[in-house]
Amino acid sequence: MTAKLTNKVAIVTGAASGMGKAIAEAYAREGARLVLADINAESLAQVVDEITQGGGTATSIVTNMAQEADVEAMIKQATTTYGQLDILVNNAGIMDNFKAVGNVTDELWQRVLAINLTGPFMASRAAIRVMEDQETGGVIINNASVGGLFGARGGAAYAASKHGLVGLTKNIAATYGTFGNIRANAIAPGGVATNIGNSITDPDPLGGQAIAATGSQTAPMGQPEQIANVAVFLASDDSSFVNGDVIKADGGWTAR
């Protein structure tokens, strides 16, 4: 069987660990040539080594998604290294300790929005300028969250950023997807076993109370590889008629 992403070039952000690493590994198995981006240089280099030692093709670039120059350099690396860009996966993101509005500082708000929303916007803008001139167009996949669909699956800044990311996805689909050849879709994971939970160092009691009311303590816990499988589907021709959608991957948590 032919690999689903043969001859495709993909960028994956936040690729040094968790869902980003799993997506990168899955894409490599499916034949994609990769540009992997993350702010953690050491872990990123390890992922590239693992992929290349396994017979895949990957290069890396240390990227702060809140910095436009870094984002532009990331897109340029794909085109200069491989001559094209077919898939952009905006996966990098941070949490906000479930802070309720009254406890959100300006610094926290700006940092979360910069990484979770402005970064994907800048990356999408730069990628679209490449993809719209390609005969084969391209695909943009935004890793959102069930926090982008409901109010109590994260703090105020996190929920706002992920709701915004869902809106950005739909707008790209309605414009470049409807009147061009660039599809855009989002994934909305629920609980996934990654190291992002280590960033919850000062949880807001009110935010914690709100998320506990959703049944989070008994919510299914997914694995990064399960999210990667969705990302492969959305990047491949198997989803050629899927545009502007948000696929929940939460084990049925929000169906309750």
PDB file of C-alpha atoms in Angstrom:
ATOM      1  CA  MET A   1       0.000   0.000   0.000  1.00  0.00           C
ATOM      2  CA  THR A   2       1.180   3.525  -0.807  1.00  0.00           C
ATOM      3  CA  ALA A   3       1.871   5.705   2.196  1.00  0.00           C
ATOM      4  CA  LYS A   4      -0.806   8.366   2.631  1.00  0.00           C
ATOM      5  CA  LEU A   5       1.587  11.351   2.672  1.00  0.00           C
ATOM      6  CA  THR A   6       4.169  10.354   0.085  1.00  0.00           C
ATOM      7  CA  ASN A   7       5.761  13.395  -1.620  1.00  0.00           C
ATOM      8  CA  LYS A   8       4.154  15.747   0.913  1.00  0.00           C
ATOM      9  CA  VAL A   9       6.047  18.310   2.979  1.00  0.00           C
ATOM     10  CA  ALA A  10       4.693  19.027   6.443  1.00  0.00           C
ATOM     11  CA  ILE A  11       5.469  21.435   9.249  1.00  0.00           C
ATOM     12  CA  VAL A  12       4.536  20.343  12.756  1.00  0.00           C
ATOM     13  CA  THR A  13       4.848  22.846  15.604  1.00  0.00           C
ATOM     14  CA  GLY A  14       5.283  21.806  19.201  1.00  0.00           C
ATOM     15  CA  ALA A  15       6.929  18.672  17.841  1.00  0.00           C
ATOM     16  CA  ALA A  16       9.365  18.005  20.671  1.00  0.00           C
ATOM     17  CA  SER A  17       6.896  16.084  22.816  1.00  0.00           C
ATOM     18  CA  GLY A  18       3.346  14.919  23.328  1.00  0.00           C
ATOM     19  CA  MET A  19       0.851  15.161  20.496  1.00  0.00           C
ATOM     20  CA  GLY A  20       3.264  17.071  18.256  1.00  0.00           C
ATOM     21  CA  LYS A  21       5.877  14.336  18.500  1.00  0.00           C
ATOM     22  CA  ALA A  22       3.276  11.652  17.840  1.00  0.00           C
ATOM     23  CA  ILE A  23       1.984  13.523  14.797  1.00  0.00           C
ATOM     24  CA  ALA A  24       5.518  13.960  13.458  1.00  0.00           C
ATOM     25  CA  GLU A  25       6.251  10.255  13.879  1.00  0.00           C
ATOM     26  CA  ALA A  26       2.974   9.262  12.219  1.00  0.00           C
ATOM     27  CA  TYR A  27       3.595  11.608   9.299  1.00  0.00           C
ATOM     28  CA  ALA A  28       7.086  10.215   8.840  1.00  0.00           C
ATOM     29  CA  ARG A  29       5.692   6.679   8.687  1.00  0.00           C
ATOM     30  CA  GLU A  30       3.259   7.866   6.030  1.00  0.00           C
ATOM     31  CA  GLY A  31       6.084   9.214   3.867  1.00  0.00           C
ATOM     32  CA  ALA A  32       6.008  12.956   4.595  1.00  0.00           C
ATOM     33  CA  ARG A  33       9.146  15.043   4.635  1.00  0.00           C
ATOM     34  CA  LEU A  34       9.129  17.101   7.804  1.00  0.00           C
ATOM     35  CA  VAL A  35      10.100  20.431   9.286  1.00  0.00           C
ATOM     36  CA  LEU A  36       9.687  20.094  13.040  1.00  0.00           C
ATOM     37  CA  ALA A  37       9.451  23.183  15.221  1.00  0.00           C
ATOM     38  CA  ASP A  38       9.569  23.688  18.969  1.00  0.00           C
ATOM     39  CA  ILE A  39      11.103  26.015  21.517  1.00  0.00           C
ATOM     40  CA  ASN A  40      12.863  23.097  23.253  1.00  0.00           C
ATOM     41  CA  ALA A  41      15.966  22.589  21.145  1.00  0.00           C
ATOM     42  CA  GLU A  42      17.333  19.489  22.889  1.00  0.00           C
ATOM     43  CA  SER A  43      14.108  17.476  22.829  1.00  0.00           C
ATOM     44  CA  LEU A  44      13.422  18.597  19.268  1.00  0.00           C
ATOM     45  CA  ALA A  45      16.806  17.320  18.104  1.00  0.00           C
ATOM     46  CA  GLN A  46      16.081  13.950  19.711  1.00  0.00           C
ATOM     47  CA  VAL A  47      12.805  13.631  17.814  1.00  0.00           C
ATOM     48  CA  VAL A  48      14.530  14.416  14.519  1.00  0.00           C
ATOM     49  CA  ASP A  49      17.234  11.850  15.279  1.00  0.00           C
ATOM     50  CA  GLU A  50      14.648   9.174  16.058  1.00  0.00           C
ATOM     51  CA  ILE A  51      12.762   9.849  12.830  1.00  0.00           C
ATOM     52  CA  THR A  52      15.836   9.921  10.601  1.00  0.00           C
ATOM     53  CA  GLN A  53      17.306   6.799  12.218  1.00  0.00           C
ATOM     54  CA  GLY A  54      14.001   5.101  11.449  1.00  0.00           C
ATOM     55  CA  GLY A  55      14.332   5.966   7.776  1.00  0.00           C
ATOM     56  CA  GLY A  56      12.239   9.125   7.754  1.00  0.00           C
ATOM     57  CA  THR A  57      13.134  12.584   6.479  1.00  0.00           C
ATOM     58  CA  ALA A  58      13.093  15.457   8.943  1.00  0.00           C
ATOM     59  CA  THR A  59      14.791  18.705   9.774  1.00  0.00           C
ATOM     60  CA  SER A  60      14.232  21.005  12.724  1.00  0.00           C
ATOM     61  CA  ILE A  61      14.086  24.665  13.595  1.00  0.00           C
ATOM     62  CA  VAL A  62      13.894  26.122  17.097  1.00  0.00           C
ATOM     63  CA  THR A  63      10.809  28.323  17.029  1.00  0.00           C
ATOM     64  CA  ASN A  64       9.058  30.642  19.452  1.00  0.00           C
ATOM     65  CA  MET A  65       5.530  30.778  18.064  1.00  0.00           C
ATOM     66  CA  ALA A  66       4.991  34.173  19.672  1.00  0.00           C
ATOM     67  CA  GLN A  67       7.730  35.715  17.521  1.00  0.00           C
ATOM     68  CA  GLU A  68       6.847  36.571  13.915  1.00  0.00           C
ATOM     69  CA  ALA A  69      10.455  36.333  12.744  1.00  0.00           C
ATOM     70  CA  ASP A  70      10.682  32.787  14.083  1.00  0.00           C
ATOM     71  CA  VAL A  71       7.417  31.793  12.431  1.00  0.00           C
ATOM     72  CA  GLU A  72       8.446  33.256   9.084  1.00  0.00           C
ATOM     73  CA  ALA A  73      11.798  31.447   9.298  1.00  0.00           C
ATOM     74  CA  MET A  74       9.982  28.180   9.987  1.00  0.00           C
ATOM     75  CA  ILE A  75       7.892  28.487   6.829  1.00  0.00           C
ATOM     76  CA  LYS A  76      10.932  29.525   4.805  1.00  0.00           C
ATOM     77  CA  GLN A  77      12.869  26.479   5.994  1.00  0.00           C
ATOM     78  CA  ALA A  78      10.241  24.206   4.453  1.00  0.00           C
ATOM     79  CA  THR A  79      10.392  25.898   1.066  1.00  0.00           C
ATOM     80  CA  THR A  80      14.172  26.248   0.953  1.00  0.00           C
ATOM     81  CA  THR A  81      14.808  22.695   2.150  1.00  0.00           C
ATOM     82  CA  TYR A  82      12.118  20.845   0.227  1.00  0.00           C
ATOM     83  CA  GLY A  83      10.830  23.344  -2.340  1.00  0.00           C
ATOM     84  CA  GLN A  84       7.197  23.143  -1.228  1.00  0.00           C
ATOM     85  CA  LEU A  85       4.809  23.138   1.729  1.00  0.00           C
ATOM     86  CA  ASP A  86       1.746  20.920   1.683  1.00  0.00           C
ATOM     87  CA  ILE A  87       0.698  20.552   5.314  1.00  0.00           C
ATOM     88  CA  LEU A  88       0.883  22.884   8.297  1.00  0.00           C
ATOM     89  CA  VAL A  89       0.002  21.498  11.722  1.00  0.00           C
ATOM     90  CA  ASN A  90      -0.383  24.230  14.323  1.00  0.00           C
ATOM     91  CA  ASN A  91       0.016  22.094  17.424  1.00  0.00           C
ATOM     92  CA  ALA A  92       2.116  24.189  19.822  1.00  0.00           C
ATOM     93  CA  GLY A  93       0.159  25.539  22.763  1.00  0.00           C
ATOM     94  CA  ILE A  94       0.191  26.289  26.475  1.00  0.00           C
ATOM     95  CA  MET A  95      -2.321  26.152  29.315  1.00  0.00           C
ATOM     96  CA  ASP A  96      -3.248  28.819  31.860  1.00  0.00           C
ATOM     97  CA  ASN A  97      -3.722  27.138  35.248  1.00  0.00           C
ATOM     98  CA  PHE A  98      -7.502  27.303  34.764  1.00  0.00           C
ATOM     99  CA  LYS A  99      -7.466  30.965  35.771  1.00  0.00           C
ATOM    100  CA  ALA A 100     -10.901  32.578  35.933  1.00  0.00           C
ATOM    101  CA  VAL A 101     -11.268  36.046  34.382  1.00  0.00           C
ATOM    102  CA  GLY A 102     -10.891  37.920  37.645  1.00  0.00           C
ATOM    103  CA  ASN A 103      -7.521  36.257  38.260  1.00  0.00           C
ATOM    104  CA  VAL A 104      -6.017  36.565  34.786  1.00  0.00           C
ATOM    105  CA  THR A 105      -3.097  38.975  34.599  1.00  0.00           C
ATOM    106  CA  ASP A 106      -2.370  40.967  31.467  1.00  0.00           C
ATOM    107  CA  GLU A 107       0.896  39.035  31.117  1.00  0.00           C
ATOM    108  CA  LEU A 108      -0.822  35.640  31.244  1.00  0.00           C
ATOM    109  CA  TRP A 109      -3.561  36.716  28.818  1.00  0.00           C
ATOM    110  CA  GLN A 110      -1.091  38.068  26.293  1.00  0.00           C
ATOM    111  CA  ARG A 111       1.231  35.065  26.528  1.00  0.00           C
ATOM    112  CA  VAL A 112      -1.520  32.480  26.076  1.00  0.00           C
ATOM    113  CA  LEU A 113      -3.127  34.351  23.187  1.00  0.00           C
ATOM    114  CA  ALA A 114       0.265  34.932  21.549  1.00  0.00           C
ATOM    115  CA  ILE A 115       1.224  31.253  21.501  1.00  0.00           C
ATOM    116  CA  ASN A 116      -2.181  29.604  21.118  1.00  0.00           C
ATOM    117  CA  LEU A 117      -3.790  31.955  18.602  1.00  0.00           C
ATOM    118  CA  THR A 118      -1.520  34.637  17.187  1.00  0.00           C
ATOM    119  CA  GLY A 119       1.217  32.092  16.429  1.00  0.00           C
ATOM    120  CA  PRO A 120      -1.097  29.828  14.419  1.00  0.00           C
ATOM    121  CA  PHE A 121      -2.483  32.904  12.655  1.00  0.00           C
ATOM    122  CA  MET A 122       0.991  34.048  11.618  1.00  0.00           C
ATOM    123  CA  ALA A 123       1.983  30.548  10.546  1.00  0.00           C
ATOM    124  CA  SER A 124      -1.222  30.092   8.558  1.00  0.00           C
ATOM    125  CA  ARG A 125      -0.790  33.451   6.861  1.00  0.00           C
ATOM    126  CA  ALA A 126       2.762  32.637   5.796  1.00  0.00           C
ATOM    127  CA  ALA A 127       1.845  29.095   4.743  1.00  0.00           C
ATOM    128  CA  ILE A 128      -1.119  30.241   2.674  1.00  0.00           C
ATOM    129  CA  ARG A 129       1.118  32.574   0.687  1.00  0.00           C
ATOM    130  CA  VAL A 130       3.061  29.472  -0.359  1.00  0.00           C
ATOM    131  CA  MET A 131       0.150  27.063  -0.744  1.00  0.00           C
ATOM    132  CA  GLU A 132      -2.065  29.301  -2.859  1.00  0.00           C
ATOM    133  CA  ASP A 133       0.572  29.326  -5.600  1.00  0.00           C
ATOM    134  CA  GLN A 134       0.923  25.541  -5.622  1.00  0.00           C
ATOM    135  CA  GLU A 135      -1.155  23.493  -8.032  1.00  0.00           C
ATOM    136  CA  THR A 136      -1.872  21.010  -5.265  1.00  0.00           C
ATOM    137  CA  GLY A 137      -2.750  23.707  -2.709  1.00  0.00           C
ATOM    138  CA  GLY A 138      -2.340  22.627   0.867  1.00  0.00           C
ATOM    139  CA  VAL A 139      -3.846  21.628   4.180  1.00  0.00           C
ATOM    140  CA  ILE A 140      -3.865  23.461   7.505  1.00  0.00           C
ATOM    141  CA  ILE A 141      -4.639  21.536  10.679  1.00  0.00           C
ATOM    142  CA  ASN A 142      -5.101  23.399  13.957  1.00  0.00           C
ATOM    143  CA  ASN A 143      -4.881  21.438  17.183  1.00  0.00           C
ATOM    144  CA  ALA A 144      -7.547  23.192  19.201  1.00  0.00           C
ATOM    145  CA  SER A 145      -9.211  21.588  22.221  1.00  0.00           C
ATOM    146  CA  VAL A 146     -12.607  20.814  23.653  1.00  0.00           C
ATOM    147  CA  GLY A 147     -11.735  24.012  25.530  1.00  0.00           C
ATOM    148  CA  GLY A 148     -12.404  25.765  22.229  1.00  0.00           C
ATOM    149  CA  LEU A 149     -15.947  24.428  22.130  1.00  0.00           C
ATOM    150  CA  PHE A 150     -17.085  24.773  25.745  1.00  0.00           C
ATOM    151  CA  GLY A 151     -16.522  27.268  28.534  1.00  0.00           C
ATOM    152  CA  ALA A 152     -15.210  25.143  31.381  1.00  0.00           C
ATOM    153  CA  ARG A 153     -12.487  22.965  29.865  1.00  0.00           C
ATOM    154  CA  GLY A 154      -9.765  25.502  30.623  1.00  0.00           C
ATOM    155  CA  GLY A 155      -9.198  28.933  32.046  1.00  0.00           C
ATOM    156  CA  ALA A 156     -10.439  32.166  30.496  1.00  0.00           C
ATOM    157  CA  ALA A 157      -7.348  32.846  28.389  1.00  0.00           C
ATOM    158  CA  TYR A 158      -7.051  29.240  27.229  1.00  0.00           C
ATOM    159  CA  ALA A 159     -10.746  28.985  26.327  1.00  0.00           C
ATOM    160  CA  ALA A 160     -10.646  32.302  24.482  1.00  0.00           C
ATOM    161  CA  SER A 161      -7.529  31.309  22.530  1.00  0.00           C
ATOM    162  CA  LYS A 162      -8.918  27.937  21.502  1.00  0.00           C
ATOM    163  CA  HIS A 163     -12.340  29.366  20.586  1.00  0.00           C
ATOM    164  CA  GLY A 164     -10.436  31.853  18.454  1.00  0.00           C
ATOM    165  CA  LEU A 165      -8.430  29.082  16.835  1.00  0.00           C
ATOM    166  CA  VAL A 166     -11.630  27.275  15.884  1.00  0.00           C
ATOM    167  CA  GLY A 167     -12.963  30.494  14.369  1.00  0.00           C
ATOM    168  CA  LEU A 168      -9.726  31.036  12.452  1.00  0.00           C
ATOM    169  CA  THR A 169      -9.961  27.496  11.090  1.00  0.00           C
ATOM    170  CA  LYS A 170     -13.505  28.000   9.844  1.00  0.00           C
ATOM    171  CA  ASN A 171     -12.657  31.333   8.242  1.00  0.00           C
ATOM    172  CA  ILE A 172      -9.726  29.853   6.330  1.00  0.00           C
ATOM    173  CA  ALA A 173     -11.964  27.026   5.158  1.00  0.00           C
ATOM    174  CA  ALA A 174     -14.731  29.395   4.097  1.00  0.00           C
ATOM    175  CA  THR A 175     -12.354  31.548   2.068  1.00  0.00           C
ATOM    176  CA  TYR A 176      -9.308  29.641   0.822  1.00  0.00           C
ATOM    177  CA  GLY A 177     -11.070  26.290   0.995  1.00  0.00           C
ATOM    178  CA  THR A 178     -14.310  27.305  -0.632  1.00  0.00           C
ATOM    179  CA  PHE A 179     -12.789  29.535  -3.303  1.00  0.00           C
ATOM    180  CA  GLY A 180      -9.364  27.947  -3.561  1.00  0.00           C
ATOM    181  CA  ASN A 181      -7.526  24.740  -2.901  1.00  0.00           C
ATOM    182  CA  ILE A 182      -6.460  25.059   0.740  1.00  0.00           C
ATOM    183  CA  ARG A 183      -8.412  23.023   3.267  1.00  0.00           C
ATOM    184  CA  ALA A 184      -8.455  23.883   6.976  1.00  0.00           C
ATOM    185  CA  ASN A 185      -9.729  21.724   9.813  1.00  0.00           C
ATOM    186  CA  ALA A 186      -9.243  21.504  13.555  1.00  0.00           C
ATOM    187  CA  ILE A 187      -8.871  18.734  16.093  1.00  0.00           C
ATOM    188  CA  ALA A 188     -10.436  19.193  19.528  1.00  0.00           C
ATOM    189  CA  PRO A 189      -8.759  16.748  21.905  1.00  0.00           C
ATOM    190  CA  GLY A 190     -10.081  16.090  25.376  1.00  0.00           C
ATOM    191  CA  GLY A 191      -7.753  14.738  28.026  1.00  0.00           C
ATOM    192  CA  VAL A 192      -4.549  13.378  26.508  1.00  0.00           C
ATOM    193  CA  ALA A 193      -1.605  11.891  28.382  1.00  0.00           C
ATOM    194  CA  THR A 194       1.120  14.432  27.623  1.00  0.00           C
ATOM    195  CA  ASN A 195       3.535  16.517  29.653  1.00  0.00           C
ATOM    196  CA  ILE A 196       1.450  19.698  29.253  1.00  0.00           C
ATOM    197  CA  GLY A 197      -0.135  18.870  32.595  1.00  0.00           C
ATOM    198  CA  ASN A 198       3.214  19.664  34.230  1.00  0.00           C
ATOM    199  CA  SER A 199       2.553  23.324  33.450  1.00  0.00           C
ATOM    200  CA  ILE A 200      -0.414  23.355  35.846  1.00  0.00           C
ATOM    201  CA  THR A 201       1.525  24.682  38.815  1.00  0.00           C
ATOM    202  CA  ASP A 202      -0.925  27.133  40.372  1.00  0.00           C
ATOM    203  CA  PRO A 203      -4.482  26.012  39.574  1.00  0.00           C
ATOM    204  CA  ASP A 204      -7.257  28.502  40.187  1.00  0.00           C
ATOM    205  CA  PRO A 205      -9.779  27.045  42.700  1.00  0.00           C
ATOM    206  CA  LEU A 206     -12.734  28.568  40.836  1.00  0.00           C
ATOM    207  CA  GLY A 207     -11.491  27.284  37.491  1.00  0.00           C
ATOM    208  CA  GLY A 208     -10.862  23.894  39.059  1.00  0.00           C
ATOM    209  CA  GLN A 209     -14.382  23.823  40.437  1.00  0.00           C
ATOM    210  CA  ALA A 210     -15.786  24.611  36.992  1.00  0.00           C
ATOM    211  CA  ILE A 211     -13.841  21.889  35.196  1.00  0.00           C
ATOM    212  CA  ALA A 212     -14.627  19.366  37.927  1.00  0.00           C
ATOM    213  CA  ALA A 213     -18.324  20.013  37.285  1.00  0.00           C
ATOM    214  CA  THR A 214     -17.841  18.736  33.722  1.00  0.00           C
ATOM    215  CA  GLY A 215     -16.925  15.284  34.991  1.00  0.00           C
ATOM    216  CA  SER A 216     -13.248  15.714  34.230  1.00  0.00           C
ATOM    217  CA  GLN A 217     -12.195  13.366  37.021  1.00  0.00           C
ATOM    218  CA  THR A 218     -13.814  10.437  35.224  1.00  0.00           C
ATOM    219  CA  ALA A 219     -13.208  11.649  31.656  1.00  0.00           C
ATOM    220  CA  PRO A 220     -11.430   9.194  29.329  1.00  0.00           C
ATOM    221  CA  MET A 221      -7.703   9.771  28.927  1.00  0.00           C
ATOM    222  CA  GLY A 222      -6.397   9.456  25.380  1.00  0.00           C
ATOM    223  CA  GLN A 223      -2.915   8.792  24.066  1.00  0.00           C
ATOM    224  CA  PRO A 224      -0.989  11.140  21.733  1.00  0.00           C
ATOM    225  CA  GLU A 225      -0.967   8.477  19.034  1.00  0.00           C
ATOM    226  CA  GLN A 226      -4.767   8.527  18.925  1.00  0.00           C
ATOM    227  CA  ILE A 227      -4.720  12.237  18.125  1.00  0.00           C
ATOM    228  CA  ALA A 228      -1.966  11.627  15.558  1.00  0.00           C
ATOM    229  CA  ASN A 229      -4.226   9.206  13.719  1.00  0.00           C
ATOM    230  CA  VAL A 230      -6.805  11.976  13.315  1.00  0.00           C
ATOM    231  CA  ALA A 231      -4.081  14.334  12.091  1.00  0.00           C
ATOM    232  CA  VAL A 232      -3.021  11.798   9.436  1.00  0.00           C
ATOM    233  CA  PHE A 233      -6.608  11.506   8.215  1.00  0.00           C
ATOM    234  CA  LEU A 234      -7.012  15.280   7.956  1.00  0.00           C
ATOM    235  CA  ALA A 235      -3.700  15.685   6.120  1.00  0.00           C
ATOM    236  CA  SER A 236      -4.379  12.952   3.597  1.00  0.00           C
ATOM    237  CA  ASP A 237      -6.641  12.650   0.579  1.00  0.00           C
ATOM    238  CA  ASP A 238      -8.916  10.464   2.699  1.00  0.00           C
ATOM    239  CA  SER A 239     -10.390  13.733   3.998  1.00  0.00           C
ATOM    240  CA  SER A 240     -10.486  15.563   0.660  1.00  0.00           C
ATOM    241  CA  PHE A 241     -14.122  16.596   1.191  1.00  0.00           C
ATOM    242  CA  VAL A 242     -13.652  17.607   4.835  1.00  0.00           C
ATOM    243  CA  ASN A 243     -13.199  21.363   5.167  1.00  0.00           C
ATOM    244  CA  GLY A 244     -13.916  23.739   8.035  1.00  0.00           C
ATOM    245  CA  ASP A 245     -14.714  20.954  10.461  1.00  0.00           C
ATOM    246  CA  VAL A 246     -13.726  20.404  14.081  1.00  0.00           C
ATOM    247  CA  ILE A 247     -13.207  16.764  14.974  1.00  0.00           C
ATOM    248  CA  LYS A 248     -13.589  16.041  18.668  1.00  0.00           C
ATOM    249  CA  ALA A 249     -11.249  13.342  19.940  1.00  0.00           C
ATOM    250  CA  ASP A 250     -12.201  13.069  23.586  1.00  0.00           C
ATOM    251  CA  GLY A 251     -13.361   9.496  24.120  1.00  0.00           C
ATOM    252  CA  GLY A 252     -16.937  10.672  24.510  1.00  0.00           C
ATOM    253  CA  TRP A 253     -16.294  13.093  27.392  1.00  0.00           C
ATOM    254  CA  THR A 254     -18.348  15.937  25.913  1.00  0.00           C
ATOM    255  CA  ALA A 255     -21.073  13.570  24.682  1.00  0.00           C
ATOM    256  CA  ARG A 256     -22.260  13.032  28.239  1.00  0.00           C
TER     257      ARG A 256
END
